[in-house]
mmCIF file of C-alpha atoms in Angstrom:
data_model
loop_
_atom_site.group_PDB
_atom_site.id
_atom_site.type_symbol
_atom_site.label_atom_id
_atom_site.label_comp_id
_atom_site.label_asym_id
_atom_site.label_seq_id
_atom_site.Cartn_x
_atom_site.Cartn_y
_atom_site.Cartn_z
ATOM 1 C CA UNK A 1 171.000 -114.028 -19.590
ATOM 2 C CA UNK A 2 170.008 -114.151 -15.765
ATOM 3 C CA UNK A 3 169.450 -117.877 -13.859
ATOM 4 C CA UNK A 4 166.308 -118.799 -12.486
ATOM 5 C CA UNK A 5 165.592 -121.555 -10.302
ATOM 6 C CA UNK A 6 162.635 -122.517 -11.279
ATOM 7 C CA UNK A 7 162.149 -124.895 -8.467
ATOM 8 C CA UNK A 8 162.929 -122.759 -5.372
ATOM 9 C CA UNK A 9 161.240 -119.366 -6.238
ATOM 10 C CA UNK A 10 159.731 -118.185 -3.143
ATOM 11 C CA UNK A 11 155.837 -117.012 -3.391
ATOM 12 C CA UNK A 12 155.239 -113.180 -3.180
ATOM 13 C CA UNK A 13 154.236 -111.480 0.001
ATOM 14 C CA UNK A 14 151.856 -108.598 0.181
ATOM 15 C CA UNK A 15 153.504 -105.304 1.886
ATOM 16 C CA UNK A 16 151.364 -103.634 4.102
ATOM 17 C CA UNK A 17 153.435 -100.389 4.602
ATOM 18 C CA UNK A 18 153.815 -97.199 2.583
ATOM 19 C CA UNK A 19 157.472 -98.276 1.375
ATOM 20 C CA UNK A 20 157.555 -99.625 -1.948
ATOM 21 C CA UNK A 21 153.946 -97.792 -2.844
ATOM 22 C CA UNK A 22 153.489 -95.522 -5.741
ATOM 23 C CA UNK A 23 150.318 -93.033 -4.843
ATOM 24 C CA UNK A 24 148.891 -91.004 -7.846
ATOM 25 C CA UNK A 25 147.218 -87.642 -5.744
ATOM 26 C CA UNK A 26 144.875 -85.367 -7.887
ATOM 27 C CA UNK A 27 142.736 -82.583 -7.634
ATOM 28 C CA UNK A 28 142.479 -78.767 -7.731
ATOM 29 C CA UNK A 29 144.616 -76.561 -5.709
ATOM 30 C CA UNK A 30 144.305 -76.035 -2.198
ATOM 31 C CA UNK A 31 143.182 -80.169 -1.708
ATOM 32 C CA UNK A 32 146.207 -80.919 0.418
ATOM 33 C CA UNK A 33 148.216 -83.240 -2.223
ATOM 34 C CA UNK A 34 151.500 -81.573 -1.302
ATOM 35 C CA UNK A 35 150.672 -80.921 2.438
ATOM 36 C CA UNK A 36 149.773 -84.428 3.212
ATOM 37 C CA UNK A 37 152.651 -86.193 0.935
ATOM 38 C CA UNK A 38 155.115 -84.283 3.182
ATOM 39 C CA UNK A 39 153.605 -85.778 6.117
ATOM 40 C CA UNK A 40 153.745 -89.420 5.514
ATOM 41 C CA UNK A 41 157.474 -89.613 6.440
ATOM 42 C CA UNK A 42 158.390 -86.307 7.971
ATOM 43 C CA UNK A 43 162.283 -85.250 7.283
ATOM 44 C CA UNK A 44 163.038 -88.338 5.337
ATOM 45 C CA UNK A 45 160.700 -86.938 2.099
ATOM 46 C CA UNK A 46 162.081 -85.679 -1.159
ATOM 47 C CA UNK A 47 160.118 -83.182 -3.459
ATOM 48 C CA UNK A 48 161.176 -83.127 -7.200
ATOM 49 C CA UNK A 49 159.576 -79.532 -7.969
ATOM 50 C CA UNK A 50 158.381 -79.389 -11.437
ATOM 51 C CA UNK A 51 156.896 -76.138 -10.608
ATOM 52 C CA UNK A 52 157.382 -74.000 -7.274
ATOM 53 C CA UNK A 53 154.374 -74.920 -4.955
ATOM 54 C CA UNK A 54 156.514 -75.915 -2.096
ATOM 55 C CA UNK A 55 156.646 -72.976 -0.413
ATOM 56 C CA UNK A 56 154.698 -73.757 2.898
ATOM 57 C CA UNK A 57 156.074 -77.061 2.848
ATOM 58 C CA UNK A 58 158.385 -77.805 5.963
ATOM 59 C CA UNK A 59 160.756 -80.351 6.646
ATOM 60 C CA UNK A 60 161.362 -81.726 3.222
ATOM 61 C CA UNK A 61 164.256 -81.434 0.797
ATOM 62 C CA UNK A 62 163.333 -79.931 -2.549
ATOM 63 C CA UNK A 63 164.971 -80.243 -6.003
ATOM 64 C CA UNK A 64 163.516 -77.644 -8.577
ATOM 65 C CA UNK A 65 163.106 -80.117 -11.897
ATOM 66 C CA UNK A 66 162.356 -78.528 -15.132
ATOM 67 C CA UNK A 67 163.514 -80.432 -17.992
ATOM 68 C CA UNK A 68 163.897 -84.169 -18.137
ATOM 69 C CA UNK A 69 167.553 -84.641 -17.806
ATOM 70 C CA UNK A 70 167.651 -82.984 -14.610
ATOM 71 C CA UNK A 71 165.263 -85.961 -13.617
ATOM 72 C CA UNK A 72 166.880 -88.772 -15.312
ATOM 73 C CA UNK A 73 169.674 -87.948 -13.263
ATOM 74 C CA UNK A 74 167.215 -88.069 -9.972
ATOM 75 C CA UNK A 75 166.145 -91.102 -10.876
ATOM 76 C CA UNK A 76 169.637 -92.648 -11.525
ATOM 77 C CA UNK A 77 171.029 -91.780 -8.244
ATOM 78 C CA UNK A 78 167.661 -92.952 -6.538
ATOM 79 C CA UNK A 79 167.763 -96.216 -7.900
ATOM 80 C CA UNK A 80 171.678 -96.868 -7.972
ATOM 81 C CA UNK A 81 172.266 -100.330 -6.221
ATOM 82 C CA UNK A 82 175.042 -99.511 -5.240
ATOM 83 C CA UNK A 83 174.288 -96.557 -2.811
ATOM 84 C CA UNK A 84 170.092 -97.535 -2.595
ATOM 85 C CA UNK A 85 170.557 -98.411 1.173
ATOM 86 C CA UNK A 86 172.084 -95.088 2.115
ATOM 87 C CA UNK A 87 169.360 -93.308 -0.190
ATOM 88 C CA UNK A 88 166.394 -95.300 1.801
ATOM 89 C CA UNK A 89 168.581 -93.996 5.317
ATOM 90 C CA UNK A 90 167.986 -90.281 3.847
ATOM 91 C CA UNK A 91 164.467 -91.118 1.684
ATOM 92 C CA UNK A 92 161.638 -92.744 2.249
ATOM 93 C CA UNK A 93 158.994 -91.211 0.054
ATOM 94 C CA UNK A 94 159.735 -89.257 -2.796
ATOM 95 C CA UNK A 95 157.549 -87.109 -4.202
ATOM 96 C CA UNK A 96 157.061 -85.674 -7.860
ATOM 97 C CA UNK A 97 155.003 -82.769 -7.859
ATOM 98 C CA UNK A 98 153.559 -82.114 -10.564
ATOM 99 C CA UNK A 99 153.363 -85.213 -12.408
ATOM 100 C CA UNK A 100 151.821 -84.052 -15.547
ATOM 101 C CA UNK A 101 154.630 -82.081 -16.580
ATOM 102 C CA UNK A 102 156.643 -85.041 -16.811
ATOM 103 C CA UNK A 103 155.629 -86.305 -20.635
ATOM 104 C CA UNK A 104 155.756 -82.966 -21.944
ATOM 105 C CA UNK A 105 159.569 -82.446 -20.722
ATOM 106 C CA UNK A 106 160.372 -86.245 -21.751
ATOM 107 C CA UNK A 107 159.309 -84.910 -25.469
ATOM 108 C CA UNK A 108 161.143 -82.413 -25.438
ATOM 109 C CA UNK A 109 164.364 -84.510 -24.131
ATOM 110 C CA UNK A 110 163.567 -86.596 -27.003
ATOM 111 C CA UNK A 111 163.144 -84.130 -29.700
ATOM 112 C CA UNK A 112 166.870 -81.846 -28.629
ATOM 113 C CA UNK A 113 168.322 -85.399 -29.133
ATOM 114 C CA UNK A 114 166.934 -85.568 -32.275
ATOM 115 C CA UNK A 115 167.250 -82.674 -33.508
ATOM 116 C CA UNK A 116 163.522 -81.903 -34.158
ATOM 117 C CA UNK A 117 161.231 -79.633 -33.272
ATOM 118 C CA UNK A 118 157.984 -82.153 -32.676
ATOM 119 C CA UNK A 119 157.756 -86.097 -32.445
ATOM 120 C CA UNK A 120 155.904 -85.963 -34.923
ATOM 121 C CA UNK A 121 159.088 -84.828 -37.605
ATOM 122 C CA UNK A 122 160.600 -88.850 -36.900
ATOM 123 C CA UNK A 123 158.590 -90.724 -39.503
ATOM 124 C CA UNK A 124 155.966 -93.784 -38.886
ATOM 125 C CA UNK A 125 155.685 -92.637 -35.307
ATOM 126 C CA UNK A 126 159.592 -92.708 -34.247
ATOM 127 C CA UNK A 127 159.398 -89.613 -32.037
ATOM 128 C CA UNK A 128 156.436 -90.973 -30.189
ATOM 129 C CA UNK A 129 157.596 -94.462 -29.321
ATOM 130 C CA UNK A 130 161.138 -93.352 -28.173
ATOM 131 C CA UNK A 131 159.113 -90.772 -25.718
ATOM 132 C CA UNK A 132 157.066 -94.000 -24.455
ATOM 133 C CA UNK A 133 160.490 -96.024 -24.294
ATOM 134 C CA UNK A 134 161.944 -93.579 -21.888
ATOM 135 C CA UNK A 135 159.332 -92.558 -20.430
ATOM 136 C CA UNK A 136 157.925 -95.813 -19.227
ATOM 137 C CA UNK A 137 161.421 -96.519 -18.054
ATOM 138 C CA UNK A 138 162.429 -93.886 -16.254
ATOM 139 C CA UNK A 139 159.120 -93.939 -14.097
ATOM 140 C CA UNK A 140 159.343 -98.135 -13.842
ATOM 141 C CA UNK A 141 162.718 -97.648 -12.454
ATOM 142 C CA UNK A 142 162.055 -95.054 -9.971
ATOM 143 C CA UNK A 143 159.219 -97.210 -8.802
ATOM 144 C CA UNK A 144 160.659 -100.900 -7.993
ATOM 145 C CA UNK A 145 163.160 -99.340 -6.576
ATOM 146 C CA UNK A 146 161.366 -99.154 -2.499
ATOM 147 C CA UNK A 147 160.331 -96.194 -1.606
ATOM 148 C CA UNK A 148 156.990 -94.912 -1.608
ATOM 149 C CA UNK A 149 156.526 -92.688 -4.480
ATOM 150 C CA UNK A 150 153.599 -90.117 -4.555
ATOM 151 C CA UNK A 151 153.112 -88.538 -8.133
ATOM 152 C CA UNK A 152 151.062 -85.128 -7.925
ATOM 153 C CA UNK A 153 149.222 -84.313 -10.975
ATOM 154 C CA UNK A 154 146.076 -81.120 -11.239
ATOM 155 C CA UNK A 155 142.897 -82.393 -12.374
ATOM 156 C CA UNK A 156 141.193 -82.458 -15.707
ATOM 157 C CA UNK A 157 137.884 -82.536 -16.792
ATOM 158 C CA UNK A 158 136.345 -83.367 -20.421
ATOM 159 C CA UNK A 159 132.438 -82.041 -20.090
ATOM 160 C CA UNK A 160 132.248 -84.221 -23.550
ATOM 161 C CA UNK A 161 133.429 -87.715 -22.327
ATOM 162 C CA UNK A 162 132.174 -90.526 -24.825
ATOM 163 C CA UNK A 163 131.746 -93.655 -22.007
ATOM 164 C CA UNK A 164 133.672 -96.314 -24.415
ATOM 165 C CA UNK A 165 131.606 -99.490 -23.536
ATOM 166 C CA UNK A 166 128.408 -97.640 -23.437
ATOM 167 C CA UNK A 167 128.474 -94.695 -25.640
ATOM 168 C CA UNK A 168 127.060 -92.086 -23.081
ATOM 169 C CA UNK A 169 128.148 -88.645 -22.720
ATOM 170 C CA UNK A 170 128.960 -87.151 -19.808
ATOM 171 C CA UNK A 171 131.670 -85.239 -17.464
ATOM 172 C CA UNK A 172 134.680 -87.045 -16.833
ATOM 173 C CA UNK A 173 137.648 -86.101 -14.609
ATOM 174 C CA UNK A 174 140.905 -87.341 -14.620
ATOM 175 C CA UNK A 175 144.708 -86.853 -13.891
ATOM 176 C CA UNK A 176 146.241 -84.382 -16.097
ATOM 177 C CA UNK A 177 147.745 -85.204 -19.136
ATOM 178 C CA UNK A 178 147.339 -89.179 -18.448
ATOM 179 C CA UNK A 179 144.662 -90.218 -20.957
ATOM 180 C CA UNK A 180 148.017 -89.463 -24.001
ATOM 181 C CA UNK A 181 149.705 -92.914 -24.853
ATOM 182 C CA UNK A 182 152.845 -90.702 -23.705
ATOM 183 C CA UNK A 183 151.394 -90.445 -20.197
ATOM 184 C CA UNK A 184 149.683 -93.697 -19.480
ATOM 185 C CA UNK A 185 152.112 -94.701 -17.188
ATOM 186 C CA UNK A 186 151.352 -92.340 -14.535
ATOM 187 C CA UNK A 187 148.050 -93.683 -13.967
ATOM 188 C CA UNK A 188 148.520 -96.993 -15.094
ATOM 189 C CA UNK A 189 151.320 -97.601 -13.072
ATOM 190 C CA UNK A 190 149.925 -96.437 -9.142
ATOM 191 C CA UNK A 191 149.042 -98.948 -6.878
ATOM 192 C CA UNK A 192 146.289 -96.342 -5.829
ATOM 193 C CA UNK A 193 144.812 -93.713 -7.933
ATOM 194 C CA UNK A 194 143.149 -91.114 -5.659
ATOM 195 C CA UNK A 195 141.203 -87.790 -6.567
ATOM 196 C CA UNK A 196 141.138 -85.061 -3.615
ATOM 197 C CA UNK A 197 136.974 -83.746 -3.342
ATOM 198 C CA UNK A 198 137.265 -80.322 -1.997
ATOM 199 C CA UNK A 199 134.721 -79.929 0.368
ATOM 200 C CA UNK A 200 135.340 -75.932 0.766
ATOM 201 C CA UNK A 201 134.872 -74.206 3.767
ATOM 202 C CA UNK A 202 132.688 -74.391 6.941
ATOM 203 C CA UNK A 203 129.877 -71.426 6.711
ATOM 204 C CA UNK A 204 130.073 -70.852 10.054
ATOM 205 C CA UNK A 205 133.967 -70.756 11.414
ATOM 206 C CA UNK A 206 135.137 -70.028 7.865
ATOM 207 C CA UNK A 207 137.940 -72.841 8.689
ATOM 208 C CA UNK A 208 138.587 -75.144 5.763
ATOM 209 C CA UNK A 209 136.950 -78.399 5.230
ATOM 210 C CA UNK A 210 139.909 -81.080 5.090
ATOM 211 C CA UNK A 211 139.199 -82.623 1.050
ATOM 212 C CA UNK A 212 137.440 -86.315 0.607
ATOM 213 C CA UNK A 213 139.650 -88.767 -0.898
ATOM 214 C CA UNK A 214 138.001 -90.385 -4.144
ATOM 215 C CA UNK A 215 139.784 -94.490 -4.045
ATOM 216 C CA UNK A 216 137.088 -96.064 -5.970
ATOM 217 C CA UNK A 217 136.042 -95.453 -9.256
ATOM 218 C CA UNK A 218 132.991 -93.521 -10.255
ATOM 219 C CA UNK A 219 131.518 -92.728 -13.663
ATOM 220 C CA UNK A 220 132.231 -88.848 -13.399
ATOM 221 C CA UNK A 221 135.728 -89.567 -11.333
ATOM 222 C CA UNK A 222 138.811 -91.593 -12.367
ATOM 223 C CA UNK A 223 140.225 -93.115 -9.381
ATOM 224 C CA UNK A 224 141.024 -96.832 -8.167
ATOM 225 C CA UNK A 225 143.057 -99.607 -6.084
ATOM 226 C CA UNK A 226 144.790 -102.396 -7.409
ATOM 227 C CA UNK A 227 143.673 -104.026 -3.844
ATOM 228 C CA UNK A 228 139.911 -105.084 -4.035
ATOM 229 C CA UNK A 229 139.465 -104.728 0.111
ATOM 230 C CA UNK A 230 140.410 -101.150 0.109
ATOM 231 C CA UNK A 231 138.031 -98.366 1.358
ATOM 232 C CA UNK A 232 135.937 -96.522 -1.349
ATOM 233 C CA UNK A 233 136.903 -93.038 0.463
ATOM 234 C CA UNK A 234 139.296 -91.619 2.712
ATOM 235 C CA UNK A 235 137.750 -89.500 4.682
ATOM 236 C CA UNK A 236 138.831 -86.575 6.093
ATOM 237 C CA UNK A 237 141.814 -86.954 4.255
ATOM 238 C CA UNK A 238 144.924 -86.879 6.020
ATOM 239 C CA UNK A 239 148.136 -88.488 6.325
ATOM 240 C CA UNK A 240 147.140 -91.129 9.422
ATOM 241 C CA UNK A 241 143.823 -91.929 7.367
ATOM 242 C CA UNK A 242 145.784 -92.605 4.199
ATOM 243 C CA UNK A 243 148.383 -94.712 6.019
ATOM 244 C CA UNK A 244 145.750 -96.611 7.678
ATOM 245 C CA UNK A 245 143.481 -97.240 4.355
ATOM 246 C CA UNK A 246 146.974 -98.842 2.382
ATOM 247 C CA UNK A 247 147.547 -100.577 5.500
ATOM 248 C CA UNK A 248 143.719 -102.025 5.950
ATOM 249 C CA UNK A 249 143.810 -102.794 1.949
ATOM 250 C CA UNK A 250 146.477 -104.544 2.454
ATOM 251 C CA UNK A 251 146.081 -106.619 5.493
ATOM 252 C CA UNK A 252 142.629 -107.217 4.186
ATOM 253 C CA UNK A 253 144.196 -108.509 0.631
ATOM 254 C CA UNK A 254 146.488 -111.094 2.012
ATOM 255 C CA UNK A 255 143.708 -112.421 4.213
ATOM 256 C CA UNK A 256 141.924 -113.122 1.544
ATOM 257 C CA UNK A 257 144.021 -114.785 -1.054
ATOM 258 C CA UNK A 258 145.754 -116.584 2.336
ATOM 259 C CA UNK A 259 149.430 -115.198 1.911
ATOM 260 C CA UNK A 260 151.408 -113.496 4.057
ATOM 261 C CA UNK A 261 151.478 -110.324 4.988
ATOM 262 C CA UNK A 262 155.013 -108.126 5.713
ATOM 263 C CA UNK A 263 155.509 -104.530 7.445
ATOM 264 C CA UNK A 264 158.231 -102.712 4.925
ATOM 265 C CA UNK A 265 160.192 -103.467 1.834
ATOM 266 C CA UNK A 266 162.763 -105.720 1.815
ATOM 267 C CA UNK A 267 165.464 -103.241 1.061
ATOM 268 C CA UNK A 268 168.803 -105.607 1.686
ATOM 269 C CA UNK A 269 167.375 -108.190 -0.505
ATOM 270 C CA UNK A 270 167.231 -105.708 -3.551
ATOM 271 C CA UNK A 271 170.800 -104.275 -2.756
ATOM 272 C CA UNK A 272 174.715 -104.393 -2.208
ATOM 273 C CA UNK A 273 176.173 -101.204 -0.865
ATOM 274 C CA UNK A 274 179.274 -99.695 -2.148
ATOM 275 C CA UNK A 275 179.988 -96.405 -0.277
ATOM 276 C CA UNK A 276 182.623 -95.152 -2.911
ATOM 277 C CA UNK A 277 180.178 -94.131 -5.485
ATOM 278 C CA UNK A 278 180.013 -90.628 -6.651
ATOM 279 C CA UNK A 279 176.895 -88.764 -6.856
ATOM 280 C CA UNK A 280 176.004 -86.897 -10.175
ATOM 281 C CA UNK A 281 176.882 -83.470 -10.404
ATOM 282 C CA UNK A 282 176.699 -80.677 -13.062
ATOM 283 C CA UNK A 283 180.018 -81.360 -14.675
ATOM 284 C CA UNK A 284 182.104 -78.966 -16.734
ATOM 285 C CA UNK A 285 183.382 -79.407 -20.568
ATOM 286 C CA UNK A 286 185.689 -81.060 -19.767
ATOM 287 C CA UNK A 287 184.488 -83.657 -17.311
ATOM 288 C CA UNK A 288 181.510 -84.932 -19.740
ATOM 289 C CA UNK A 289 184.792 -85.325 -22.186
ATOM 290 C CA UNK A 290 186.099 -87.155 -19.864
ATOM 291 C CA UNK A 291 183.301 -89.085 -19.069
ATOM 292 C CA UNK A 292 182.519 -90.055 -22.876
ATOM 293 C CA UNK A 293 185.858 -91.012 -23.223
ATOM 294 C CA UNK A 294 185.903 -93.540 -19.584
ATOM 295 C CA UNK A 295 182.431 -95.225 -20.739
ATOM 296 C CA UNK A 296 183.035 -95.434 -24.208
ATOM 297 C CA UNK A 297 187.081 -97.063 -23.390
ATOM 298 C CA UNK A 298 185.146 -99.487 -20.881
ATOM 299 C CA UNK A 299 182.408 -100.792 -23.871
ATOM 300 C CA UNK A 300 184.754 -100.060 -27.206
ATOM 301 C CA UNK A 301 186.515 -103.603 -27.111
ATOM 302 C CA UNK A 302 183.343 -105.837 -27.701
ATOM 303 C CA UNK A 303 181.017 -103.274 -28.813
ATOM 304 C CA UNK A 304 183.243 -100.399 -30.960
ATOM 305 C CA UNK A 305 180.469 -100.167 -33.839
ATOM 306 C CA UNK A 306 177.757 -99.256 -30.977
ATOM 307 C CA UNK A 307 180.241 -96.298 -29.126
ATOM 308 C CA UNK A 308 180.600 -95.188 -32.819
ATOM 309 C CA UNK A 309 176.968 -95.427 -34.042
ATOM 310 C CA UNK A 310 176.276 -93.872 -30.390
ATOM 311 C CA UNK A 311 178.703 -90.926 -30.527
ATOM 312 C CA UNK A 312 178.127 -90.073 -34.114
ATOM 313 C CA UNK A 313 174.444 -89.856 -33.851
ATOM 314 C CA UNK A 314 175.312 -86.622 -31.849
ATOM 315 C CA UNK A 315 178.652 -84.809 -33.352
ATOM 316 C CA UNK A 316 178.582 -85.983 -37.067
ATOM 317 C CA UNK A 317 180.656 -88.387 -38.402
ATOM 318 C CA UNK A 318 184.597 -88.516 -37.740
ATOM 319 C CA UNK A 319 183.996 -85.770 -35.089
ATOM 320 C CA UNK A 320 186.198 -86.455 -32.098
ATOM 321 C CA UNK A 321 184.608 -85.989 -28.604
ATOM 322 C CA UNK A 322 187.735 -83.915 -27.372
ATOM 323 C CA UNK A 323 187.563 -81.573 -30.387
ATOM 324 C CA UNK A 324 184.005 -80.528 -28.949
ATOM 325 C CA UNK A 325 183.417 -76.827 -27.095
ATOM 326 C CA UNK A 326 181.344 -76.327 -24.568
ATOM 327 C CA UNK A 327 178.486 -75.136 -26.977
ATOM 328 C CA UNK A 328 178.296 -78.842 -27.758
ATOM 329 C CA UNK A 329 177.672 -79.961 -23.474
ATOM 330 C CA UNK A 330 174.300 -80.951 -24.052
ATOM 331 C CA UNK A 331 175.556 -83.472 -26.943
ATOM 332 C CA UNK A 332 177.832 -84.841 -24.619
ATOM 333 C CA UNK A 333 175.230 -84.995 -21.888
ATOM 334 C CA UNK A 334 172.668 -87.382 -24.194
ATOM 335 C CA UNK A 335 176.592 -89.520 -25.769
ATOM 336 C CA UNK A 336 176.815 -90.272 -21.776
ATOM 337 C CA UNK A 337 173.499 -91.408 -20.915
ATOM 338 C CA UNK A 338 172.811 -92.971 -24.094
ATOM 339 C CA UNK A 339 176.208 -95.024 -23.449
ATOM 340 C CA UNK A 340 174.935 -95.547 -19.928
ATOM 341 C CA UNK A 341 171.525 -96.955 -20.889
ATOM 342 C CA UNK A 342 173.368 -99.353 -23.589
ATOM 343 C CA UNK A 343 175.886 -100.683 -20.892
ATOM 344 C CA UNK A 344 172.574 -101.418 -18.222
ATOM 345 C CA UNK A 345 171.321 -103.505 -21.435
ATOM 346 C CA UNK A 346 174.441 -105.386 -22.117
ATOM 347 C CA UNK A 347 175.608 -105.721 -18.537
ATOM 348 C CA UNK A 348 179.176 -103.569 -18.453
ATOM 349 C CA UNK A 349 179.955 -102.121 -15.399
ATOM 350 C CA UNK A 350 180.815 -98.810 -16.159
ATOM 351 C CA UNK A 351 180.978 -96.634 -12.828
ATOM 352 C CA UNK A 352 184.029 -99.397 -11.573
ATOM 353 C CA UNK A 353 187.466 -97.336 -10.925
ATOM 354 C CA UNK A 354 185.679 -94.816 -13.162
ATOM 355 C CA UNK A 355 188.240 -91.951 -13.601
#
């Protein structure tokens, strides 16, 4: 169990910069979500691609993400202590676009580690609370971790919204695929929730009209701030107005509650650095062997029933990790990082002289 000192805890600051932010964009196409998330930190952005709309992007590095592993792994090296410092030197936004694919390839991570074909098949609601589990964690971890994070998602609209408190029916747009249990987090967890208006094009020139950014929540619109001083539109919206509207919040936030107000995250107080840590890779058969075998030797002492229960969930009983093929990778893929989550929760450092 960690120490506190109870008596010295210093109060919390409010952080008036982008870094350390998590931005939830939405709209229809052609509102500038991807455009103006590129812009925020030019060169120093990273795009995990859930689908391929990054091709008039410039000057941002792109990983194509389509199942969940691929972005556990993402999210690992992102938020690796270890090497965060020389992540925030490369990154300083990172950008997941689009969101709302995100709980339907979590369920599907979940249900090939079952063994299922829906949630649903794990009784009393199993399937759906490991998909929230790893889900919410995944996403938590990827934002405390500094950087600003900008989650994409398309727009949704239900023409036959019941209003909860006062039973009226109406229109009601939202982020895609956030009003599930499974994807709560994305708009729950935002420090601004903001839907793109597109205002079309100008009758005369036929040049686009840059989109109205939606920060305050109306009764046909979901959108918000956790800061109660922020502006109720951004408008035009563009990458210097949004900067300036977090910043304003912000300064405007700490003025009022009478704390102080910083310019960036505190990145060396969240670290150490340790330069000799490899960076996940697609390994071969016989690496994830390998692998199992290291992080299993490292936590089989004190906790040998776990490695078992861990390993066996995946190959059968008695089946012996080097007596797998390479038919059985994606087995060994799930053994690792379910060996990796248990050793986080118990405190083992597993990547130390890690063969």
């Amino acid at each position: 169990m960690a120490d506190f000192d109870l008596l010295n805890l210093e109060e919390t600051k409010i952080n008036s910069s982008m870094e350390g932010k998590v931005v939830l964009l939405y709209g229809s196409n052609n509102v500038g979500k991807s455009k103006v998330s590129s812009l925020i930190y030019p060169h120093q952005t990273l795009f995990i691609a859930t689908e391929k709309g990054y091709n008039a992007l410039g000057g941002a590095r792109v990983v194509d993400t389509l199942d969940w592993n691929t972005f556990r792994q993402l999210v690992k090296q992102l938020t690796n202590k270890k090497t965060l410092k020389k992540m925030h030197d490369k990154y300083k936004a990172v950008v997941v676009d689009v969101a709302d694919r995100l709980p339907e390839m979590c369920a599907s991570y979940i249900c090939d580690k079952n063994d299922i074909m829906a949630l649903g098949d794990i009784p009393y609601g199993g399937g759906y609370a490991q998909q929230k589990n790893e889900f919410n964690n995944q996403i938590n971890k990827l934002a405390l971790s500094g950087y600003l994070v900008i989650l994409i998602c398309h727009d949704e609209t239900n023409s036959e919204y019941v209003d909860p408190v006062t039973g009226d029916e109406y229109s009601y747009t939202f982020p895609k695929n956030t009003m599930s249990k499974a994807g709560n987090p994305l708009k729950d967890i935002p420090d601004f929730v903001i839907y793109l208006q597109n205002n079309g094009t100008d009758k005369e020139s036929g040049d686009v009209i840059l989109s109205t950014g939606i920060v305050s929540h109306r009764k046909n619109v979901f959108a918000r701030s956790r800061f109660t001083k922020c502006a109720t539109t951004i408008e035009p919206f563009t990458a210097e107005n949004l900067i300036k509207v977090v910043k304003d919040a912000c300064v405007a936030e700490a003025e009022e509650l009478g704390v102080e107000c910083i310019d960036g995250f505190d990145i060396e107080a969240a670290i150490h650095e340790d330069d000799n840590v490899e960076e996940e890779k697609q390994l071969t058969h016989g690496e994830l062997v390998k692998k199992v075998n290291s992080i299993g030797k490292k936590l089989y002492k004190d906790y040998q029933s776990d490695v078992i229960a861990i390993t066996e969930r995946y190959l059968g009983e008695g089946v012996k990790v080097s007596k797998t093929t390479e038919a059985q990778n994606d087995k060994l893929q799930f053994i690792i990082n379910d060996l990796t989550d248990f050793a986080e929760k118990v405190k083992v450092d597993i990547e130390e002289d890690e063969d």
